[in-house]
PDB file of C-alpha atoms in Angstrom:
ATOM      1  CA  UNK A 258      -0.320   0.209  -0.354  1.00 86.00           C
ATOM      2  CA  UNK A 259       0.990   3.397  -0.991  1.00 87.00           C
ATOM      3  CA  UNK A 260      -0.202   6.250   1.577  1.00 84.00           C
ATOM      4  CA  UNK A 261       0.214   9.736   1.111  1.00 84.00           C
ATOM      5  CA  UNK A 262       3.721  10.450   2.238  1.00 82.00           C
ATOM      6  CA  UNK A 263       4.772   8.414  -0.689  1.00 86.00           C
ATOM      7  CA  UNK A 264       3.253  10.616  -3.553  1.00 86.00           C
ATOM      8  CA  UNK A 265       5.216  11.910  -6.063  1.00 85.00           C
ATOM      9  CA  UNK A 266       5.215  13.069  -9.938  1.00 84.00           C
ATOM     10  CA  UNK A 267       5.405   9.879 -12.056  1.00 82.00           C
ATOM     11  CA  UNK A 268       3.920   7.298  -9.451  1.00 86.00           C
ATOM     12  CA  UNK A 269       1.618   5.008 -10.509  1.00 87.00           C
ATOM     13  CA  UNK A 270      -1.623   4.088  -8.005  1.00 88.00           C
ATOM     14  CA  UNK A 271      -4.516   2.116  -8.071  1.00 87.00           C
ATOM     15  CA  UNK A 272      -7.480   4.757  -6.851  1.00 87.00           C
ATOM     16  CA  UNK A 273     -10.959   3.903  -7.770  1.00 86.00           C
ATOM     17  CA  UNK A 274     -10.314   0.539  -9.169  1.00 83.00           C
ATOM     18  CA  UNK A 275      -8.554   1.749 -11.755  1.00 85.00           C
ATOM     19  CA  UNK A 276      -4.527   2.824 -12.556  1.00 87.00           C
ATOM     20  CA  UNK A 277      -3.746   6.641 -12.029  1.00 89.00           C
ATOM     21  CA  UNK A 278      -0.320   8.459 -12.329  1.00 87.00           C
ATOM     22  CA  UNK A 279       0.530  11.517 -10.662  1.00 88.00           C
ATOM     23  CA  UNK A 280       0.926  14.131 -12.664  1.00 87.00           C
ATOM     24  CA  UNK A 281       1.459  17.034 -10.135  1.00 88.00           C
ATOM     25  CA  UNK A 282       2.017  16.798  -6.242  1.00 87.00           C
ATOM     26  CA  UNK A 283       1.879  19.769  -3.520  1.00 88.00           C
ATOM     27  CA  UNK A 284       1.332  19.554   0.078  1.00 83.00           C
ATOM     28  CA  UNK A 285       0.241  22.478   2.568  1.00 81.00           C
ATOM     29  CA  UNK A 286       0.798  22.572   5.901  1.00 76.00           C
ATOM     30  CA  UNK A 287      -2.068  24.301   7.757  1.00 73.00           C
ATOM     31  CA  UNK A 288      -1.110  26.531  10.581  1.00 69.00           C
ATOM     32  CA  UNK A 289      -4.233  25.894  12.955  1.00 60.00           C
ATOM     33  CA  UNK A 290      -3.953  23.541  15.900  1.00 61.00           C
ATOM     34  CA  UNK A 291      -5.147  20.062  15.371  1.00 64.00           C
ATOM     35  CA  UNK A 292      -5.597  20.656  11.312  1.00 70.00           C
ATOM     36  CA  UNK A 293      -4.009  17.695   9.037  1.00 78.00           C
ATOM     37  CA  UNK A 294      -1.909  18.230   6.082  1.00 81.00           C
ATOM     38  CA  UNK A 295      -3.236  18.628   2.922  1.00 85.00           C
ATOM     39  CA  UNK A 296      -2.075  16.730  -0.250  1.00 86.00           C
ATOM     40  CA  UNK A 297      -3.259  18.575  -3.726  1.00 90.00           C
ATOM     41  CA  UNK A 298      -2.458  15.993  -6.397  1.00 91.00           C
ATOM     42  CA  UNK A 299      -3.439  15.766 -10.115  1.00 91.00           C
ATOM     43  CA  UNK A 300      -4.124  12.444 -11.262  1.00 90.00           C
ATOM     44  CA  UNK A 301      -4.512  11.107 -15.105  1.00 87.00           C
ATOM     45  CA  UNK A 302      -6.305   7.943 -15.895  1.00 87.00           C
ATOM     46  CA  UNK A 303      -3.773   5.527 -17.728  1.00 84.00           C
ATOM     47  CA  UNK A 304      -6.806   4.291 -19.298  1.00 82.00           C
ATOM     48  CA  UNK A 305      -8.695   7.234 -20.013  1.00 81.00           C
ATOM     49  CA  UNK A 306      -6.387   9.266 -20.117  1.00 81.00           C
ATOM     50  CA  UNK A 307      -8.778  11.670 -18.091  1.00 87.00           C
ATOM     51  CA  UNK A 308      -7.518  14.513 -15.460  1.00 89.00           C
ATOM     52  CA  UNK A 309      -8.909  14.415 -12.167  1.00 90.00           C
ATOM     53  CA  UNK A 310      -7.459  16.875  -9.177  1.00 91.00           C
ATOM     54  CA  UNK A 311      -7.709  15.653  -5.626  1.00 89.00           C
ATOM     55  CA  UNK A 312      -6.941  16.769  -2.229  1.00 88.00           C
ATOM     56  CA  UNK A 313      -6.281  13.810   0.379  1.00 86.00           C
ATOM     57  CA  UNK A 314      -5.485  14.064   3.934  1.00 85.00           C
ATOM     58  CA  UNK A 315      -2.313  12.853   5.689  1.00 83.00           C
ATOM     59  CA  UNK A 316      -2.894   8.876   6.227  1.00 83.00           C
ATOM     60  CA  UNK A 317      -4.784   8.050   2.817  1.00 86.00           C
ATOM     61  CA  UNK A 318      -3.629   4.781   1.292  1.00 88.00           C
ATOM     62  CA  UNK A 319      -3.958   3.685  -2.072  1.00 87.00           C
ATOM     63  CA  UNK A 320      -3.459   0.335  -3.345  1.00 85.00           C
ATOM     64  CA  UNK A 321      -0.538  -0.592  -5.548  1.00 86.00           C
ATOM     65  CA  UNK A 322      -1.275  -1.459  -9.304  1.00 83.00           C
ATOM     66  CA  UNK A 323      -0.938  -4.473 -10.871  1.00 81.00           C
ATOM     67  CA  UNK A 324       1.404  -2.899 -12.944  1.00 82.00           C
ATOM     68  CA  UNK A 325       4.747  -2.819 -14.960  1.00 86.00           C
ATOM     69  CA  UNK A 326       7.192  -1.168 -17.251  1.00 88.00           C
ATOM     70  CA  UNK A 327       8.355  -3.712 -20.097  1.00 92.00           C
ATOM     71  CA  UNK A 328      11.169  -2.260 -22.745  1.00 94.00           C
ATOM     72  CA  UNK A 329       9.524  -2.125 -26.163  1.00 95.00           C
ATOM     73  CA  UNK A 330      10.385  -0.930 -29.454  1.00 95.00           C
ATOM     74  CA  UNK A 331       8.358   1.375 -31.716  1.00 95.00           C
ATOM     75  CA  UNK A 332       7.925  -0.481 -35.503  1.00 94.00           C
ATOM     76  CA  UNK A 333       5.665   1.829 -37.394  1.00 94.00           C
ATOM     77  CA  UNK A 334       1.940   3.625 -37.280  1.00 92.00           C
ATOM     78  CA  UNK A 335      -0.670   3.293 -39.850  1.00 91.00           C
ATOM     79  CA  UNK A 336      -3.950   5.287 -39.657  1.00 88.00           C
ATOM     80  CA  UNK A 337      -5.562   3.449 -36.547  1.00 91.00           C
ATOM     81  CA  UNK A 338      -2.769   2.570 -34.115  1.00 92.00           C
ATOM     82  CA  UNK A 339       0.903   2.596 -33.373  1.00 94.00           C
ATOM     83  CA  UNK A 340       2.539  -0.955 -33.464  1.00 95.00           C
ATOM     84  CA  UNK A 341       5.236  -1.984 -30.995  1.00 95.00           C
ATOM     85  CA  UNK A 342       7.545  -5.100 -30.042  1.00 95.00           C
ATOM     86  CA  UNK A 343       8.190  -6.084 -26.469  1.00 93.00           C
ATOM     87  CA  UNK A 344      11.893  -6.050 -26.439  1.00 92.00           C
ATOM     88  CA  UNK A 345      12.171  -9.175 -24.357  1.00 91.00           C
ATOM     89  CA  UNK A 346       9.636 -11.525 -25.373  1.00 91.00           C
ATOM     90  CA  UNK A 347       9.478 -10.092 -29.326  1.00 92.00           C
ATOM     91  CA  UNK A 348       5.394 -10.155 -28.916  1.00 92.00           C
ATOM     92  CA  UNK A 349       4.072  -7.339 -31.170  1.00 94.00           C
ATOM     93  CA  UNK A 350       1.165  -5.038 -29.952  1.00 93.00           C
ATOM     94  CA  UNK A 351      -0.483  -2.021 -31.047  1.00 93.00           C
ATOM     95  CA  UNK A 352      -2.267   1.012 -29.183  1.00 92.00           C
ATOM     96  CA  UNK A 353      -4.766   2.680 -30.554  1.00 90.00           C
ATOM     97  CA  UNK A 354      -3.840   6.297 -32.634  1.00 88.00           C
ATOM     98  CA  UNK A 355      -6.203   7.861 -30.426  1.00 85.00           C
ATOM     99  CA  UNK A 356      -4.466   7.156 -27.158  1.00 85.00           C
ATOM    100  CA  UNK A 357      -0.921   8.472 -28.165  1.00 87.00           C
ATOM    101  CA  UNK A 358      -1.750  11.854 -29.338  1.00 87.00           C
ATOM    102  CA  UNK A 359       0.641  13.530 -27.308  1.00 88.00           C
ATOM    103  CA  UNK A 360       3.553  10.701 -27.539  1.00 90.00           C
ATOM    104  CA  UNK A 361       3.205  10.073 -31.501  1.00 91.00           C
ATOM    105  CA  UNK A 362       4.914  14.013 -31.491  1.00 92.00           C
ATOM    106  CA  UNK A 363       8.152  12.401 -30.580  1.00 93.00           C
ATOM    107  CA  UNK A 364       7.704   8.274 -31.448  1.00 93.00           C
ATOM    108  CA  UNK A 365      10.455   7.908 -34.965  1.00 92.00           C
ATOM    109  CA  UNK A 366      10.739   4.483 -36.470  1.00 92.00           C
ATOM    110  CA  UNK A 367      13.363   1.799 -34.192  1.00 92.00           C
ATOM    111  CA  UNK A 368      13.031   4.221 -31.169  1.00 93.00           C
ATOM    112  CA  UNK A 369      12.748   2.097 -27.631  1.00 94.00           C
ATOM    113  CA  UNK A 370      10.658   3.197 -24.766  1.00 94.00           C
ATOM    114  CA  UNK A 371       8.405   1.669 -22.028  1.00 93.00           C
ATOM    115  CA  UNK A 372       5.117   0.328 -22.333  1.00 92.00           C
ATOM    116  CA  UNK A 373       3.217   0.636 -19.570  1.00 89.00           C
ATOM    117  CA  UNK A 374       1.687  -2.382 -18.510  1.00 88.00           C
ATOM    118  CA  UNK A 375      -1.839  -3.372 -16.575  1.00 85.00           C
ATOM    119  CA  UNK A 376      -2.773  -6.494 -15.948  1.00 83.00           C
ATOM    120  CA  UNK A 377      -0.661  -8.177 -18.344  1.00 85.00           C
ATOM    121  CA  UNK A 378      -2.177  -5.441 -21.258  1.00 86.00           C
ATOM    122  CA  UNK A 379      -0.273  -2.442 -22.345  1.00 89.00           C
ATOM    123  CA  UNK A 380      -2.247   0.591 -22.017  1.00 87.00           C
ATOM    124  CA  UNK A 381       0.270   3.433 -22.375  1.00 87.00           C
ATOM    125  CA  UNK A 382       3.909   4.733 -22.922  1.00 89.00           C
ATOM    126  CA  UNK A 383       6.428   6.565 -21.033  1.00 88.00           C
ATOM    127  CA  UNK A 384       8.563   8.190 -23.127  1.00 90.00           C
ATOM    128  CA  UNK A 385      12.303   9.461 -22.156  1.00 91.00           C
ATOM    129  CA  UNK A 386      12.042  13.056 -21.070  1.00 91.00           C
ATOM    130  CA  UNK A 387      14.181  14.207 -23.941  1.00 93.00           C
ATOM    131  CA  UNK A 388      14.511  12.713 -27.684  1.00 94.00           C
ATOM    132  CA  UNK A 389      16.614  13.789 -30.625  1.00 94.00           C
ATOM    133  CA  UNK A 390      14.505  14.684 -34.131  1.00 94.00           C
ATOM    134  CA  UNK A 391      15.716  16.146 -37.270  1.00 94.00           C
ATOM    135  CA  UNK A 392      14.193  19.321 -38.897  1.00 93.00           C
ATOM    136  CA  UNK A 393      12.292  18.981 -41.941  1.00 93.00           C
ATOM    137  CA  UNK A 394      11.178  22.277 -42.831  1.00 93.00           C
ATOM    138  CA  UNK A 395      11.754  25.496 -41.677  1.00 90.00           C
ATOM    139  CA  UNK A 396      12.996  28.777 -43.476  1.00 87.00           C
ATOM    140  CA  UNK A 397      16.428  29.736 -44.193  1.00 84.00           C
ATOM    141  CA  UNK A 398      18.956  30.169 -41.553  1.00 72.00           C
ATOM    142  CA  UNK A 399      19.547  33.743 -41.042  1.00 68.00           C
ATOM    143  CA  UNK A 400      23.605  34.194 -41.151  1.00 67.00           C
ATOM    144  CA  UNK A 401      24.869  36.150 -37.893  1.00 62.00           C
ATOM    145  CA  UNK A 402      21.235  35.827 -35.910  1.00 58.00           C
ATOM    146  CA  UNK A 403      22.971  33.388 -33.339  1.00 59.00           C
ATOM    147  CA  UNK A 404      23.004  36.546 -30.337  1.00 57.00           C
ATOM    148  CA  UNK A 405      19.358  37.452 -30.905  1.00 61.00           C
ATOM    149  CA  UNK A 406      16.384  35.761 -29.061  1.00 74.00           C
ATOM    150  CA  UNK A 407      14.165  36.009 -32.012  1.00 84.00           C
ATOM    151  CA  UNK A 408      12.449  32.707 -33.050  1.00 87.00           C
ATOM    152  CA  UNK A 409      11.263  30.710 -36.299  1.00 89.00           C
ATOM    153  CA  UNK A 410       8.936  27.952 -36.607  1.00 92.00           C
ATOM    154  CA  UNK A 411      10.115  24.303 -38.069  1.00 93.00           C
ATOM    155  CA  UNK A 412       8.631  21.233 -38.326  1.00 93.00           C
ATOM    156  CA  UNK A 413      10.316  17.672 -36.917  1.00 94.00           C
ATOM    157  CA  UNK A 414      10.396  14.551 -39.073  1.00 93.00           C
ATOM    158  CA  UNK A 415       7.133  13.367 -37.029  1.00 92.00           C
ATOM    159  CA  UNK A 416       5.090  16.258 -38.001  1.00 92.00           C
ATOM    160  CA  UNK A 417       5.457  18.423 -34.254  1.00 93.00           C
ATOM    161  CA  UNK A 418       6.282  21.890 -34.784  1.00 94.00           C
ATOM    162  CA  UNK A 419       8.129  23.927 -32.852  1.00 94.00           C
ATOM    163  CA  UNK A 420       9.627  27.128 -32.140  1.00 92.00           C
ATOM    164  CA  UNK A 421      13.464  27.307 -32.823  1.00 91.00           C
ATOM    165  CA  UNK A 422      16.099  30.138 -32.982  1.00 88.00           C
ATOM    166  CA  UNK A 423      16.846  31.655 -36.265  1.00 86.00           C
ATOM    167  CA  UNK A 424      20.356  30.075 -36.609  1.00 85.00           C
ATOM    168  CA  UNK A 425      18.745  26.853 -36.863  1.00 87.00           C
ATOM    169  CA  UNK A 426      18.634  25.330 -40.323  1.00 87.00           C
ATOM    170  CA  UNK A 427      17.025  22.442 -41.792  1.00 89.00           C
ATOM    171  CA  UNK A 428      18.435  19.052 -41.340  1.00 91.00           C
ATOM    172  CA  UNK A 429      19.852  19.838 -37.863  1.00 91.00           C
ATOM    173  CA  UNK A 430      18.913  17.523 -35.250  1.00 93.00           C
ATOM    174  CA  UNK A 431      17.492  18.880 -32.238  1.00 94.00           C
ATOM    175  CA  UNK A 432      16.614  17.827 -28.070  1.00 94.00           C
ATOM    176  CA  UNK A 433      13.048  18.142 -27.730  1.00 94.00           C
ATOM    177  CA  UNK A 434      11.197  17.879 -24.306  1.00 93.00           C
ATOM    178  CA  UNK A 435       8.514  15.055 -24.455  1.00 91.00           C
ATOM    179  CA  UNK A 436       6.704  17.092 -21.479  1.00 86.00           C
ATOM    180  CA  UNK A 437       6.596  20.199 -22.776  1.00 89.00           C
ATOM    181  CA  UNK A 438       7.730  19.772 -26.359  1.00 90.00           C
ATOM    182  CA  UNK A 439       9.678  22.590 -26.742  1.00 92.00           C
ATOM    183  CA  UNK A 440      13.005  22.902 -28.500  1.00 93.00           C
ATOM    184  CA  UNK A 441      16.427  22.407 -25.631  1.00 91.00           C
ATOM    185  CA  UNK A 442      19.021  22.935 -27.565  1.00 90.00           C
ATOM    186  CA  UNK A 443      20.626  21.329 -30.761  1.00 89.00           C
ATOM    187  CA  UNK A 444      21.579  17.521 -30.252  1.00 88.00           C
ATOM    188  CA  UNK A 445      24.697  15.756 -30.019  1.00 82.00           C
ATOM    189  CA  UNK A 446      25.709  13.075 -32.432  1.00 66.00           C
TER     190      UNK A 446
END
């Protein structure tokens, strides 16, 4: 069993008979005598993707879900689904395209990610914090503008669009934050 002192970002708990991931966590220590600490948590249901804001008191407990993380490789996408291969058993499975709207912005073929397995069935993906993606389309680089803070739009190989500095050009590989979708810098080889 987990309790409120175990709560942290990324923890997966069993709440209301479903797997939820903690997306944000904040505790407030009231000053009144006899008051208990309140833990404000934003949860996301891993099955339905719905977000839920909840407040818990110190000492509240949560179940540990029948859950695991499994290393998988992204194979390909079609109009309905994204197809993956388990890297230990080599079994293939798919996740519906509608369930991976955010994650699809960062997936490239042969990329290794973690699949979240609930009751022996894959239900979601856990991406690395950053990914390196190549720019496929952007305006030409403007020479001498590396010191300015102006930006321009760039389309990446996955179709995701980010704002990049004006001195960046097509074909360059960039580090992208998978939590926000923002440009972090040039990728090292």
